[in-house]
XYZ file of C-alpha atoms in Angstrom:
352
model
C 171.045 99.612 172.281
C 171.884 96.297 173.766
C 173.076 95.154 169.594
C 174.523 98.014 168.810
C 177.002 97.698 171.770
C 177.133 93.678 171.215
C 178.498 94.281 167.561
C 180.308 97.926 168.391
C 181.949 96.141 171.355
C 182.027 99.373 173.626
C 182.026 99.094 176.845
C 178.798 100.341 178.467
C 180.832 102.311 181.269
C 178.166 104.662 181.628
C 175.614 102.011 182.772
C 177.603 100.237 184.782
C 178.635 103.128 187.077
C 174.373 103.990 186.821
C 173.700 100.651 188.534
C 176.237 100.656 190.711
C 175.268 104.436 191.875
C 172.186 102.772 193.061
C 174.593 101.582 196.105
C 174.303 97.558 194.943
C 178.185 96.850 196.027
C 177.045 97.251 199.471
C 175.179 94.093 199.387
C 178.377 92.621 199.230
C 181.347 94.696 200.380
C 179.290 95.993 203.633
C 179.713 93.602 206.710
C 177.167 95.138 208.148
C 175.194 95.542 204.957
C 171.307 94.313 205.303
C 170.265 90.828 205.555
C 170.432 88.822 202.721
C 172.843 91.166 200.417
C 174.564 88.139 198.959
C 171.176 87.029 197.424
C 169.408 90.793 196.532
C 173.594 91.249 194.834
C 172.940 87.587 192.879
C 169.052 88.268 192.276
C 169.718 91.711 191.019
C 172.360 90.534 188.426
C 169.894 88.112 186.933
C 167.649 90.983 186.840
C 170.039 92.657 184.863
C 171.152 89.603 182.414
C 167.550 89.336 181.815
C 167.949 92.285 179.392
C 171.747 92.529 178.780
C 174.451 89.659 179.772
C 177.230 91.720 179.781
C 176.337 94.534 181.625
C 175.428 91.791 183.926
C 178.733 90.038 183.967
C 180.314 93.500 184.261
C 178.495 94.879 187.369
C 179.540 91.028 188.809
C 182.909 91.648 187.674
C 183.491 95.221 189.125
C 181.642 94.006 192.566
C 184.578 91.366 192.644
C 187.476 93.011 191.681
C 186.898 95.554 195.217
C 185.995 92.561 197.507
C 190.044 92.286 198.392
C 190.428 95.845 198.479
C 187.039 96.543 200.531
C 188.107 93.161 203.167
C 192.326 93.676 202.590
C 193.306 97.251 201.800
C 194.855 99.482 203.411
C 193.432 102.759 204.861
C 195.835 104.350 202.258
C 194.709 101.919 199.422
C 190.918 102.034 200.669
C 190.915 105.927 200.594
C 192.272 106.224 197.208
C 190.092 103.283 195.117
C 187.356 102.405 197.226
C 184.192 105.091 196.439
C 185.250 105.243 193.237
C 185.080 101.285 192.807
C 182.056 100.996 194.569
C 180.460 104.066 192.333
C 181.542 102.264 189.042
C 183.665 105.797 188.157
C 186.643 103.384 188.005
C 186.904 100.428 186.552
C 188.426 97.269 188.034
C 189.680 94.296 186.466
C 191.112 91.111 188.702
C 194.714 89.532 186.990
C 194.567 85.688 187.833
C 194.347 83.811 184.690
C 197.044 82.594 182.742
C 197.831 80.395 179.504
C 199.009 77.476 181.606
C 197.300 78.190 185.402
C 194.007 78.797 184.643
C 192.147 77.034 187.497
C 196.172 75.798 188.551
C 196.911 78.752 190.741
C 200.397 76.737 192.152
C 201.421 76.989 188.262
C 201.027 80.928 188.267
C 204.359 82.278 186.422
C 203.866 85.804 186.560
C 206.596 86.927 189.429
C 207.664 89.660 191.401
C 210.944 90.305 192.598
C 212.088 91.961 195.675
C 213.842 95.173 194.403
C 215.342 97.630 197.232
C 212.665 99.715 196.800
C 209.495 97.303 196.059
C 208.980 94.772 193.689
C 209.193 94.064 189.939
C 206.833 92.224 188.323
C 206.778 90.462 185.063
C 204.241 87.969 183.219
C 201.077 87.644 181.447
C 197.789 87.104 182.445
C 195.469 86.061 180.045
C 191.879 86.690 178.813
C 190.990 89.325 181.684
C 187.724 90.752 181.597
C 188.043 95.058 181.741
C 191.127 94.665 181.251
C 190.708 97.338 178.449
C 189.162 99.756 180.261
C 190.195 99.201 183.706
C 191.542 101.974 185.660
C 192.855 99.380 188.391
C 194.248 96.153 188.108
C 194.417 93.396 191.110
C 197.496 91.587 189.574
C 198.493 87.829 191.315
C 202.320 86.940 190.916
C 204.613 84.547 192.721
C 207.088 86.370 195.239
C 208.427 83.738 197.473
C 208.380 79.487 197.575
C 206.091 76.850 195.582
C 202.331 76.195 195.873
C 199.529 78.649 196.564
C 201.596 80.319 199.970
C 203.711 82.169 197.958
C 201.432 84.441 195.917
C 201.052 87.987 196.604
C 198.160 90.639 195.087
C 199.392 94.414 194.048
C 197.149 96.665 192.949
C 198.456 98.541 189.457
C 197.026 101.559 188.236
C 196.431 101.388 184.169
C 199.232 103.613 183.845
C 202.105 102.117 185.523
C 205.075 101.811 183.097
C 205.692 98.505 181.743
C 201.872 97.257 182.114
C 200.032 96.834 178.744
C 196.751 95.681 177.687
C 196.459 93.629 174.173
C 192.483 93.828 173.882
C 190.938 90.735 172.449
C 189.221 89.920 169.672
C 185.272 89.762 170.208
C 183.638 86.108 171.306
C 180.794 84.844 170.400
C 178.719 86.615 173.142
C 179.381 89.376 175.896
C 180.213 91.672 172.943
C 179.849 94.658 175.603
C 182.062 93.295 177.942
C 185.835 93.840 176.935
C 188.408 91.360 177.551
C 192.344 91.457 177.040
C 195.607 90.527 177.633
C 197.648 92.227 180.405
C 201.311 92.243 180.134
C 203.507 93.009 182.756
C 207.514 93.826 182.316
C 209.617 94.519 184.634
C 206.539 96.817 186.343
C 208.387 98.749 189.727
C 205.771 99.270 192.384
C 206.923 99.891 196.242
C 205.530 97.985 199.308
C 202.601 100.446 199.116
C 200.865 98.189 196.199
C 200.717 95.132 198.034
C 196.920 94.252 198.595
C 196.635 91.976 201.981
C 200.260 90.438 203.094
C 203.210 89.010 200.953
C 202.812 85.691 200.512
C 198.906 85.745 201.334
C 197.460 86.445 197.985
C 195.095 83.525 198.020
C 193.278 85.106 201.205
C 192.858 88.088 199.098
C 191.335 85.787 196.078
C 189.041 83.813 198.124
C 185.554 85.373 197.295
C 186.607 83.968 193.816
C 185.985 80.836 195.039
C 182.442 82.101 196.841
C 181.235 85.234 195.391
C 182.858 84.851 192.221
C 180.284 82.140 191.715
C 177.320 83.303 192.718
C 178.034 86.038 190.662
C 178.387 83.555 187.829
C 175.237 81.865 189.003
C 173.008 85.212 189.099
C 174.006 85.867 185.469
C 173.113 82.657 184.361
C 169.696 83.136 185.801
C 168.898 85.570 183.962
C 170.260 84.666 181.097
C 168.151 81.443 181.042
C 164.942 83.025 181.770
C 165.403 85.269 178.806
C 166.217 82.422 177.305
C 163.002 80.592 178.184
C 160.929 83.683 177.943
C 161.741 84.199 174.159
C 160.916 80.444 173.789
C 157.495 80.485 175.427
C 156.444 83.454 173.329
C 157.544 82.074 170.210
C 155.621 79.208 170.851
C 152.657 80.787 171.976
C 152.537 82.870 168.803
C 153.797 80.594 166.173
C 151.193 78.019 164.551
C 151.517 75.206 163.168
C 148.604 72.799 161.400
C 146.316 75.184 162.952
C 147.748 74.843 166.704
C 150.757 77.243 168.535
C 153.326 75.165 168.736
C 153.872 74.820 172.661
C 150.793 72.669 172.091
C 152.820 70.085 170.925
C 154.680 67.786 172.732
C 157.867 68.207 171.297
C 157.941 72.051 171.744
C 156.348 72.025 174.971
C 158.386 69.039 177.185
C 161.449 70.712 176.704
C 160.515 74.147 177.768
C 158.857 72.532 180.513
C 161.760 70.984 181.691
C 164.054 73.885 181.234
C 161.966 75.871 183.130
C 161.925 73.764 186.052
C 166.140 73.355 185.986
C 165.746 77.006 186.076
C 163.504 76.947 188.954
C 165.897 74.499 191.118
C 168.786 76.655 189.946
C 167.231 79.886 191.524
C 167.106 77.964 194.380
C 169.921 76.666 194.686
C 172.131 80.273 194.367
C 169.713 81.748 197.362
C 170.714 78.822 199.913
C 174.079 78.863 198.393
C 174.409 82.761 198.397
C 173.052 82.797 202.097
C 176.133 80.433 203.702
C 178.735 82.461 201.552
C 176.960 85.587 203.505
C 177.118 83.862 206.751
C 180.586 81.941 206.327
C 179.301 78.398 207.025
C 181.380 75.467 206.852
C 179.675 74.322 203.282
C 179.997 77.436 201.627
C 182.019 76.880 199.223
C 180.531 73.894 198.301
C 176.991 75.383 197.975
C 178.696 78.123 195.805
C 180.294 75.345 193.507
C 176.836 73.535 193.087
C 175.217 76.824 192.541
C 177.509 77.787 189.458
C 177.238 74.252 188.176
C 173.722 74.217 188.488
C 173.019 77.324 186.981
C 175.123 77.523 184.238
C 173.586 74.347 182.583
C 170.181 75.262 183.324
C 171.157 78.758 181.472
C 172.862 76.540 178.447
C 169.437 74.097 178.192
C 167.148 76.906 178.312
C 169.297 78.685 175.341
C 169.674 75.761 173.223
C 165.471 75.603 173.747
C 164.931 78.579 172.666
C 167.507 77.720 169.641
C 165.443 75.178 169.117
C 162.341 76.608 169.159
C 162.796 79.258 167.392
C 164.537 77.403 164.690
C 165.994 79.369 161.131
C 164.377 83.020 162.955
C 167.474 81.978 165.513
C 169.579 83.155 163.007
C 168.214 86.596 161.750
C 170.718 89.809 162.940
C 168.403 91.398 165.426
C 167.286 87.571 167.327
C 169.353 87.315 170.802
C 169.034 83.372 170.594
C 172.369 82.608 169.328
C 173.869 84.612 171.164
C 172.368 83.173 174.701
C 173.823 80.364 173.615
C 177.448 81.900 172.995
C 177.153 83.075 176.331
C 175.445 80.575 178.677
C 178.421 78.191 177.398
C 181.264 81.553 178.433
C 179.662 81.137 181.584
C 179.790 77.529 181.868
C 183.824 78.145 181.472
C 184.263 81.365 183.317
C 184.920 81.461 186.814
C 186.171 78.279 187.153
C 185.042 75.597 184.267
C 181.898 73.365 185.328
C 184.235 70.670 185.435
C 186.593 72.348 188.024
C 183.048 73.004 190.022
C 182.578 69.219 190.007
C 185.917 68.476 191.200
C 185.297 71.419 194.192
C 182.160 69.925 194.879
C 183.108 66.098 194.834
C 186.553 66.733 197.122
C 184.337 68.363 199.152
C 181.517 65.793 199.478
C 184.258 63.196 201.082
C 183.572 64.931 204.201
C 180.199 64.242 204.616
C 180.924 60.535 205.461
């Protein structure tokens, strides 16, 4: 099933809304959730990317997209998108990115202009992930000043007039998980659709910054110890002058050494996802290491198994390629590794 979807490129809605029936949002969006939620949320994701990437990436994604809405929203906004976001029966899709403020948020174009009425907004926000099947859309635009203090979040339903979605052309990797363009003119909402305050948008997008990554991270787990997995029993089974190859040096150092990145990676995300739950101080510098850390331990441990595996990598039906396809999309999404290492070094200043 996982293939057919990969090559079909549908969207496994029905899946998503399965997990997320199991009440696994609440390890995030529930305050008062139990101890620990962050990690079970990031553990259970790798759990999932251990069989399937981008259902992972898509329960992550969905999770994400309500945290404004479950910590922001109105009673109004809550009553009419929450359950259903939480319950996966509608699909969210967060509207940050854009062709020239990717990880820039102060060069966001996308504006909306005070109207009597409401606002108008007009842009385009690039390469967002359900954008083709999302029901809801958290859309960022400027609406007042320079810098980050003058962005605002509305929430859009998929219908509003003068919202489109371009969908994009499949990646190499996350074949399941549907991405697109979203493109916004002259859309008329009223007061109603504004998620948090005017002007306070980046309060709304701040568990991009903390969640968002873990989220990342957990994937990448996963991910890698599939990865790994396929390597070891490859290895295990395939001989070579009368030996399995994970006898040999070559084969076995480097599967030794991705598993043990793997290992520090896990972790990492736990200590990392356990100050985002608590809110300390160094939270979103744990989070920042955590993505990092992950994300190349998931590209090593795919570029093992690559390895190992050698020309089989390359038959229809072998995941290996594609690992790698998307252990380097998740070295990129969410921030880029080397935005993570600027978050994490203007962060370490502060430790002197």
């Amino acid at each position: 099933m996982v293939e057919h979807h990969e090559r079909s490129g549908a969207h496994p809605g029905k899946l998503l809304a399965r997990v997320l029936g199991t009440g696994l949002a609440g390890c995030v969006l529930d305050p008062a959730g139990p101890p620990g939620g962050r990690w079970r949320f990031a553990a259970a994701v790798a759990a999932i990317a251990e069989r399937w990437t981008a259902l992972a990436e898509s329960v992550h994604l969905q999770v994400l997209a309500t945290c404004g809405l479950a910590e922001h929203g109105t009673a109004g906004q809550r009553e009419r998108y929450l359950d259903g976001l939480r319950s996966g029966t509608l699909v969210a899709a967060n509207c940050l990115n854009e062709r020239e403020a990717g990880s820039d948020l102060a060069a966001m174009t996308t504006a909306a202009t005070r109207t009597a009425d409401g606002y108008e907004i007009s842009g385009v926000k690039e390469w967002i992930g359900h954008a083709p099947v999302a029901d809801v859309f958290n859309v960022y635009a400027k609406t007042s000043g320079g810098g980050l203090g003058g962005i605002t979040c509305f929430l859009l339903d998929a219908g509003a007039p003068g919202l489109t979605v371009r969908e994009r052309a499949k990646v190499a990797g996350l074949g399941g998980l549907p991405a697109g363009d979203v493109h916004l003119d002259r859309v008329r909402v009223g007061p109603e659709a504004v998620l948090g305050r005017a002007g306070r948008g980046i309060r709304v997008a701040h568990p991009l910054f903390t969640q968002g990554r873990i989220g990342i991270a957990g994937c990448a787990l996963g991910l890698g110890r599939a990865a790994l997995r396929r390597a070891v029993a490859h290895a295990s089974a395939h001989h070579q002058f009368g030996r399995p190859i994970l006898e040999f040096q070559g084969i076995a150092f480097p599967i030794a050494e991705a598993s043990t990145e793997l290992a520090a990676a896990r972790a990492l995300v736990r200590v990392a996802a356990e100050a985002v739950e608590h809110g300390g101080g160094d939270a979103e510098l744990l989070a920042a290491q955590a993505k990092l850390k992950a994300t190349t331990a998931a590209s090593q441990a795919a570029a093992v198994a690559v390895r190992v595996l050698g020309s089989r990598a390359y038959d229809e039906d072998e995941p290996a390629l594609r690992w790698a396809g998307e252990a380097r999309l998740l070295e990129l999404l969410q921030g880029t590794n080397e935005i993570q290492k600027i978050a994490i070094s203007s962060r370490l200043k502060f430790l002197g």
